[in-house]
Amino acid sequence: MSLVTRRALVGGLAVGAGGLLSGCDRLGRNPQFRALLDTGERGNYALQRLLQDRTALAQEFAPSQRSPIFRSNGTRVPGGDDYARHMAASFTDWQLVVDGLVARPQAISLAELRTLPARSQITRHDCVEGWSAIAKWTGVPLRLVLQRAGIRPEARFVVFHCADPQATGFPYYESIDRVDAAHPQTILAWALNDQPLPVANGAPLRLRVERQLGYKHAKYVRRIQAVASLDGIYGGKGGFWEDVGDYEWYAGI
Amino acid sequence: MDARTPPEHDTPRAVHGGQWVYRHRLPTRIWHWVSALAVFILLMSGLMISNAHPRLYWGAFGANFDHPWLNLPRFPGWATIPSTYNLALARQWHLFFAWVFAWGLFIHLVVSLINRHIKRDLSLSRRELAPAHLWQDIKDHARLKFPTGQEALSYNVLQKITYVGVVFVVMPTLIMTGLGLSPGFNAVMHWPIDLIGGRASARSIHFICAALMALFIAVHLILVVLAGPINEVRSMLTGWFRVPPDPDREERASPELAEKVRS
């Protein structure tokens, strides 16, 4: 092997690597290629639904295994006068609206939600960024709220509208399918580690959907809407981060 | 592919330098290049994902208030996919090519069991694992003395140990710890991550195995260049390998020539 050939090879590799990188960025902007990459998300959704029993529980932990501090992420304090008023009044007037494809639309007060059967679970919160933290959550199972409202069979998704406005001009929102909506660990939590839910963690009510990543766990929930399709709801991709950042709608991995 | 019948590379028949030998079968070659592409993309998109939270912990959980055992540097744009910060897109790359990587490995292992690639080329004999033999191979590597003639046709013992370690330990561990990070998969089974101490530990081990893959690739590429890149790369593309000639032992490799020398 002559030196020249080796040098050519090394040079070729360097040029190739540079080309590969800018090529990757170009591919990442190509809609067809993005559609190909998206098959990974659909594959994970299908595989997990195939492998999971519908009611298969996310791991639960002992009180001693909790994180010393449960950090918050995203909105720390929602903006706007409306939320500030509720915060000042300790959320005594907070109402959860349940509407959309339901037989009996609801407006349930926080006090009444607390009287409904509650579930407590010590679970791990897995953020898409890579960190995780364990805490105890207490709240009403979502399926009880949906049963009370009489969710109709044609509703395929449940959308959570939140009280924290975003820089985009519309508030945070999220959505899940009927399988996760009916899951026993999917709760509307009003307590964290046996204390009223702190503002930074979504006071007075947040979603826990334990088999998915953190951004699906909508905080400051004030309206639940049953829908047949996610089209036409804000950006149409089923969630704030899905709309603005192209994060996966199914965040099970 | 050549019309000639590929000579079986484990036949005892002596070969001589310069002879063409069919060395890598088609399934191995396809898997090699598919995995090479997938692993590069997984490593580089993985570095971008690392940038989102460059701290590693042991245990069931780990976040900003917890003590990391390692603070990683922020990886620069030339090393990441995409080159500017975009966690969502890096995840799309990573999770798509994870499918390619995992199915590729699975199919390759099944095919290699059936076509006896594992048994013929990768299994280690007691003789090879003898300390004296191992030591000799370590010395040969240190002196950059590459096998020639017949010896060049089978993997040497350090090569076998490395390939076995990568294919049967590092790669499956990457897949299992990667799945262990998934909250959805966690509801299917969580004993694999319990076994290693929890999700934060699984993430740490995922990163360690990724670093071992990067190390393996670096050593692999250096050795390919030193052993003769054209011959090595060609053999992984076409399957055909030109046996490196050994001037000292060339007469022993050819019986007729040896006869002539003796007479």
PDB file of C-alpha atoms in Angstrom, chain B residues 1-8 13 20-22 240:
ATOM      1  CA  MET B   1     -20.227 -13.001  -7.854  1.00  0.00           C
ATOM      2  CA  ASP B   2     -17.709 -15.194  -9.597  1.00  0.00           C
ATOM      3  CA  ALA B   3     -18.876 -18.300 -11.413  1.00  0.00           C
ATOM      4  CA  ARG B   4     -16.152 -20.389  -9.764  1.00  0.00           C
ATOM      5  CA  THR B   5     -17.154 -22.498  -6.820  1.00  0.00           C
ATOM      6  CA  PRO B   6     -16.085 -20.598  -3.754  1.00  0.00           C
ATOM      7  CA  PRO B   7     -13.356 -22.549  -1.972  1.00  0.00           C
ATOM      8  CA  GLU B   8     -14.371 -23.264   1.601  1.00  0.00           C
ATOM      9  CA  ARG B  13      -5.747 -27.329   1.839  1.00  0.00           C
ATOM     10  CA  TRP B  20      -7.911 -15.398  -4.308  1.00  0.00           C
ATOM     11  CA  VAL B  21     -10.105 -16.802  -1.590  1.00  0.00           C
ATOM     12  CA  TYR B  22     -13.834 -16.387  -0.986  1.00  0.00           C
ATOM     13  CA  TRP B 240     -13.041 -12.211  -2.407  1.00  0.00           C
TER      14      TRP B 240
END
